[in-house]
Coordinates of C-alpha atoms in Angstrom, one line a residue:
M1 CA -25.6 137.6 -128.2
D2 CA -27.7 140.7 -128.3
T3 CA -25.5 143.6 -129.4
T4 CA -28.3 146.0 -130.4
T5 CA -28.2 148.0 -127.2
M6 CA -27.3 151.7 -127.4
N7 CA -23.5 152.1 -127.3
S8 CA -22.1 152.8 -123.9
P9 CA -19.6 155.6 -123.3
L10 CA -17.7 153.5 -120.7
V11 CA -14.5 151.7 -121.4
F12 CA -13.9 148.1 -120.1
G13 CA -10.6 148.0 -118.2
A14 CA -9.1 144.6 -118.9
M15 CA -6.0 144.9 -116.7
L16 CA -6.8 142.0 -114.4
L17 CA -7.9 139.5 -117.0
G18 CA -5.8 136.4 -117.0
T19 CA -4.2 137.1 -113.6
R20 CA -6.8 137.8 -110.8
I21 CA -9.7 137.1 -113.1
D22 CA -9.8 133.6 -114.7
Q23 CA -10.9 132.7 -118.2
E24 CA -14.5 131.8 -117.3
Q25 CA -15.1 135.0 -115.4
S26 CA -13.2 137.1 -118.0
F27 CA -15.4 135.8 -120.8
A28 CA -18.5 136.4 -118.8
L29 CA -17.5 140.0 -118.1
L30 CA -16.6 140.7 -121.7
D31 CA -19.8 139.1 -123.0
R32 CA -21.9 141.1 -120.6
F33 CA -20.1 144.3 -121.5
V34 CA -20.9 143.8 -125.2
E35 CA -24.5 142.8 -124.4
R36 CA -24.9 146.1 -122.4
G37 CA -23.7 148.2 -125.4
G38 CA -20.0 148.4 -124.6
Q39 CA -17.5 149.0 -127.3
W40 CA -14.1 150.1 -126.0
V41 CA -11.9 147.5 -124.3
D42 CA -8.6 148.9 -122.8
T43 CA -5.5 146.9 -121.9
A44 CA -1.7 147.2 -122.1
N45 CA 1.2 145.0 -123.1
C46 CA 2.5 145.1 -119.5
Y47 CA -0.7 143.9 -117.8
T48 CA -0.3 142.6 -115.3
F49 CA 3.4 141.9 -114.8
W50 CA 3.3 142.6 -111.1
L51 CA 0.8 139.7 -110.6
S52 CA 2.1 137.2 -113.0
D53 CA 4.3 134.2 -112.1
S54 CA 6.8 135.1 -114.8
G55 CA 7.1 138.8 -113.8
A56 CA 6.1 139.8 -117.4
G57 CA 3.0 141.2 -118.9
G58 CA 0.8 139.8 -121.7
A59 CA -1.9 137.9 -119.8
S60 CA -4.6 140.4 -120.4
E61 CA -3.9 140.7 -124.1
E62 CA -3.8 136.9 -124.4
M63 CA -7.1 136.5 -122.6
L64 CA -8.7 139.0 -125.0
G65 CA -7.2 137.0 -127.9
R66 CA -8.8 133.8 -126.6
W67 CA -12.2 135.6 -126.1
L68 CA -12.2 137.0 -129.6
S69 CA -11.2 133.7 -131.1
A70 CA -14.2 132.1 -129.4
R71 CA -16.5 134.8 -130.7
P72 CA -16.1 134.9 -134.5
G73 CA -17.2 138.2 -136.0
L74 CA -17.1 140.2 -132.7
R75 CA -13.9 142.0 -133.5
D76 CA -15.8 144.3 -135.9
Q77 CA -18.2 145.3 -133.1
I78 CA -15.6 146.3 -130.5
R79 CA -12.7 148.7 -130.3
L80 CA -9.4 147.5 -129.0
S81 CA -7.1 149.8 -127.0
T82 CA -3.6 148.8 -125.8
K83 CA -0.4 150.5 -124.6
V84 CA 3.3 150.3 -125.0
G85 CA 6.3 151.6 -123.0
A86 CA 6.0 150.2 -119.5
E87 CA 6.8 146.5 -119.8
P88 CA 9.8 145.7 -117.7
L89 CA 12.9 144.5 -119.6
W90 CA 13.3 141.6 -117.2
P91 CA 11.4 140.5 -114.0
G92 CA 11.9 142.9 -111.2
S93 CA 13.4 145.6 -113.4
W94 CA 10.5 148.1 -113.5
P95 CA 10.5 151.1 -113.3
Q96 CA 14.3 151.6 -113.8
Q97 CA 14.5 149.3 -116.8
R98 CA 11.5 149.1 -119.1
E99 CA 10.9 148.9 -122.8
G100 CA 10.4 152.6 -123.3
L101 CA 9.3 154.4 -126.5
S102 CA 12.1 153.9 -129.0
R103 CA 11.2 153.0 -132.6
R104 CA 12.2 149.4 -132.0
A105 CA 10.1 149.1 -128.7
I106 CA 7.0 150.6 -130.3
L107 CA 7.1 148.5 -133.5
Q108 CA 7.9 145.3 -131.6
G109 CA 5.4 146.1 -128.9
L110 CA 2.6 146.5 -131.3
E111 CA 3.5 143.4 -133.2
T112 CA 3.5 141.3 -130.0
S113 CA 0.2 142.9 -128.9
L114 CA -1.5 142.1 -132.2
Q115 CA -0.3 138.5 -132.1
R116 CA -1.6 138.0 -128.6
M117 CA -5.0 139.4 -129.4
G118 CA -5.2 137.8 -132.8
A119 CA -5.9 141.2 -134.3
A120 CA -4.8 143.0 -137.5
E121 CA -5.0 146.4 -136.0
V122 CA -5.8 148.3 -132.8
D123 CA -8.2 151.2 -132.6
M124 CA -6.2 153.1 -130.0
F125 CA -2.5 152.8 -129.3
W126 CA -1.2 154.5 -126.1
L127 CA 2.2 155.7 -125.1
H128 CA 1.9 154.3 -121.6
Q129 CA 4.6 156.2 -119.8
E130 CA 6.9 159.0 -121.1
D131 CA 10.5 158.1 -122.1
R132 CA 12.9 161.0 -122.0
S133 CA 15.8 158.8 -123.0
T134 CA 14.3 158.6 -126.5
P135 CA 14.0 161.6 -128.7
M136 CA 10.4 162.5 -129.2
A137 CA 10.9 162.7 -132.9
E138 CA 11.9 159.0 -133.0
T139 CA 8.7 158.1 -131.1
V140 CA 6.5 160.2 -133.3
E141 CA 8.0 158.8 -136.5
A142 CA 7.4 155.2 -135.3
L143 CA 3.8 156.0 -134.5
G144 CA 3.5 157.6 -138.0
E145 CA 4.6 154.3 -139.6
L146 CA 1.9 152.4 -137.7
T147 CA -0.9 154.9 -138.5
S148 CA 0.1 155.1 -142.1
S149 CA 0.1 151.3 -142.4
G150 CA -3.4 151.1 -140.9
Q151 CA -2.2 148.9 -137.9
V152 CA -3.1 151.8 -135.6
R153 CA -6.2 153.9 -136.0
R154 CA -5.7 156.5 -133.3
V155 CA -2.8 157.5 -130.9
G156 CA -3.0 158.5 -127.3
A157 CA -0.7 159.4 -124.4
S158 CA -1.0 158.2 -120.9
N159 CA 0.9 159.6 -117.9
H160 CA 2.5 162.4 -119.9
P161 CA 2.8 166.1 -119.0
A162 CA 0.9 168.4 -121.3
W163 CA 3.9 170.0 -122.8
R164 CA 5.3 166.7 -124.0
V165 CA 2.0 165.8 -125.5
E166 CA 1.9 169.0 -127.4
Q167 CA 5.5 168.6 -128.5
A168 CA 4.6 165.2 -130.0
R169 CA 1.5 166.6 -131.7
G170 CA 3.6 169.4 -133.3
L171 CA 6.1 166.9 -134.6
A172 CA 3.3 164.8 -136.0
R173 CA 1.6 167.7 -137.7
A174 CA 4.9 168.8 -139.2
G175 CA 5.6 165.3 -140.5
G176 CA 2.1 164.9 -141.9
T177 CA 1.2 162.0 -139.6
M178 CA -1.7 161.4 -137.2
P179 CA -1.2 163.4 -133.9
I180 CA -2.1 162.2 -130.4
D181 CA -5.8 162.9 -129.9
A182 CA -6.5 161.4 -126.5
L183 CA -5.1 161.5 -122.9
Q184 CA -5.4 158.7 -120.3
L185 CA -4.8 159.7 -116.7
L186 CA -6.1 159.0 -113.2
A187 CA -9.2 161.1 -112.7
T188 CA -12.0 160.8 -110.2
Y189 CA -14.4 163.1 -108.3
L190 CA -12.2 163.6 -105.2
H191 CA -9.1 165.9 -105.3
V192 CA -5.7 164.7 -104.4
R193 CA -3.9 166.4 -101.6
P194 CA -0.8 168.2 -102.9
G195 CA 2.5 166.5 -102.1
L196 CA 1.0 163.0 -101.3
R197 CA 1.6 160.0 -103.5
T198 CA -1.6 158.8 -105.1
P199 CA -2.4 155.0 -104.8
G200 CA -1.8 153.1 -108.0
V201 CA 0.0 156.0 -109.7
E202 CA 3.8 155.4 -110.2
H203 CA 4.1 158.3 -112.7
A204 CA 5.0 161.9 -112.0
F205 CA 2.3 163.1 -114.4
G206 CA -0.3 160.4 -113.9
V207 CA -3.1 162.5 -112.2
L208 CA -5.2 164.7 -114.4
N209 CA -4.4 168.3 -113.8
A210 CA -5.7 171.7 -114.9
E211 CA -3.0 172.1 -117.6
Q212 CA -3.8 168.7 -119.2
R213 CA -7.5 169.5 -119.1
D214 CA -6.9 172.8 -120.8
L215 CA -4.8 171.2 -123.5
A216 CA -7.5 168.7 -124.2
R217 CA -10.3 171.2 -124.1
T218 CA -8.5 173.7 -126.4
N219 CA -7.4 171.1 -129.0
G220 CA -10.4 168.7 -128.9
L221 CA -8.5 165.8 -127.3
E222 CA -10.5 163.0 -125.5
I223 CA -9.7 162.4 -121.9
W224 CA -10.0 158.8 -120.5
A225 CA -10.0 158.3 -116.7
Y226 CA -8.4 155.3 -115.2
S227 CA -9.1 154.3 -111.5
P228 CA -12.2 156.6 -111.5
L229 CA -13.8 154.6 -108.6
M230 CA -10.6 154.3 -106.4
S231 CA -10.9 150.5 -106.2
G232 CA -14.3 150.7 -104.6
S233 CA -13.6 153.2 -101.9
Y234 CA -16.7 155.3 -102.6
D235 CA -19.1 152.6 -101.6
N236 CA -17.2 149.8 -99.9
P237 CA -16.7 150.4 -96.1
D238 CA -13.9 147.8 -96.2
K239 CA -11.9 150.0 -98.5
P240 CA -11.5 153.4 -96.8
V241 CA -10.5 156.4 -98.8
H242 CA -6.7 156.6 -99.1
E243 CA -5.0 159.4 -97.1
A244 CA -4.1 161.1 -100.4
F245 CA -7.7 162.1 -100.6
E246 CA -8.3 163.0 -97.0
H247 CA -9.0 166.7 -96.6
I248 CA -11.9 169.0 -95.7
G249 CA -12.6 169.8 -99.4
N250 CA -13.2 166.1 -100.1
T251 CA -15.3 165.7 -97.0
R252 CA -17.6 168.2 -98.5
R253 CA -17.5 166.6 -101.9
L254 CA -18.5 163.2 -100.4
Q255 CA -21.4 165.0 -98.8
A256 CA -22.4 166.4 -102.2
L257 CA -22.1 162.9 -103.7
D258 CA -24.5 161.6 -101.0
V259 CA -27.0 164.4 -101.8
V260 CA -27.1 163.6 -105.5
A261 CA -27.1 159.8 -104.8
G262 CA -30.1 160.3 -102.7
Q263 CA -31.9 162.4 -105.3
T264 CA -31.2 159.9 -108.1
G265 CA -31.4 156.6 -106.2
A266 CA -27.9 155.8 -107.5
T267 CA -24.7 154.8 -105.6
R268 CA -21.9 157.2 -105.0
S269 CA -19.8 155.3 -107.6
Q270 CA -22.6 155.6 -110.2
V271 CA -22.8 159.4 -109.5
V272 CA -19.0 159.7 -109.9
L273 CA -19.1 158.0 -113.3
A274 CA -22.1 160.1 -114.4
W275 CA -20.3 163.2 -113.3
L276 CA -17.1 162.3 -115.2
L277 CA -19.2 161.8 -118.3
A278 CA -20.9 165.2 -117.8
Q279 CA -17.3 166.7 -117.8
G280 CA -16.7 165.0 -121.2
I281 CA -14.4 162.4 -119.6
R282 CA -14.6 158.8 -120.6
P283 CA -14.2 156.4 -117.5
V284 CA -12.2 153.2 -117.8
V285 CA -13.9 150.8 -115.4
G286 CA -12.2 147.7 -114.0
V287 CA -14.6 145.2 -112.4
S288 CA -14.4 141.6 -111.3
T289 CA -18.1 140.6 -111.2
T290 CA -21.0 141.0 -113.6
A291 CA -23.0 142.7 -110.8
Q292 CA -20.3 145.4 -110.5
L293 CA -20.3 145.7 -114.3
D294 CA -24.1 146.1 -114.5
L295 CA -24.0 148.9 -111.9
A296 CA -21.3 150.7 -113.9
M297 CA -23.1 150.3 -117.2
E298 CA -26.3 151.7 -115.6
A299 CA -24.3 154.7 -114.5
G300 CA -23.4 155.4 -118.1
R301 CA -27.0 156.2 -118.7
L302 CA -27.6 158.2 -115.6
D303 CA -28.4 161.8 -116.6
L304 CA -27.6 164.4 -113.9
D305 CA -29.5 167.6 -114.2
A306 CA -27.8 171.0 -114.4
E307 CA -28.3 171.7 -110.7
Q308 CA -26.8 168.4 -109.6
V309 CA -23.8 169.0 -111.9
R310 CA -23.4 172.5 -110.5
L311 CA -23.5 171.2 -106.9
L312 CA -20.9 168.5 -107.6
D313 CA -18.7 171.0 -109.6
E314 CA -18.7 173.7 -107.0
T315 CA -18.5 171.8 -103.7
G316 CA -15.1 171.7 -102.0

């Protein structure tokens, strides 16, 4: 396997591995990702409970474990990212009853994730969904145990409001442990209509907003974008844009996408990925075919000029 290609800034979203994507195709996608210079692979301990026969997560992590076992030495060349906090306590109990972010849930969650993936540590460990029933100090102390032991190299927060992230960061700094340094949220080129539920987002603070961006920019936090391509809606006529994105501002933004796509010879989706990267946002890309993966990886090397970025930024 040729792994000498320049590192890609994209993240491989492994959510559907082991459920909708079988082992043969999972291995093919992961192999191709590494061949194209990919490093970061993102999953969660709850993926994908809503598609599994058991109603529990773990299939994605288990698939990654089988892939790594079949590729000796590859673990040192990739970075593993997983999450804790959203696994249902029993089938059908989510979202009312889920594991949460207590010390016990965090420590057990990581232990199980490492066992599934056959790994000694993870490079990024995300708080998947906020848990206000657990004191933030307890959550932060548990994360501090894991970063101090070396089992977790970095800590991130997904689907959390900005003030809760900064509260956690302050507690970590006060306790001398590693603070959260990354956010993972839904982010794409189109803007969500206020008051409408966004498809695929079951969290009150799941869509990237101005306050979260300001927190990240001011404190040097990374932003990872999940669902950046809206499940193919930018280019697939069989997947129309969801009503949450239907408004005149987005009509104009789609027109701007078409202009830049025409100038670059890229697809709308590729322009969206390139634009996110130009904003300093790292896209998490979930694909089901190697052809889709290749298009995404090519977008990671698409350089938009200043005028194209300005047009995309200011339209709508």
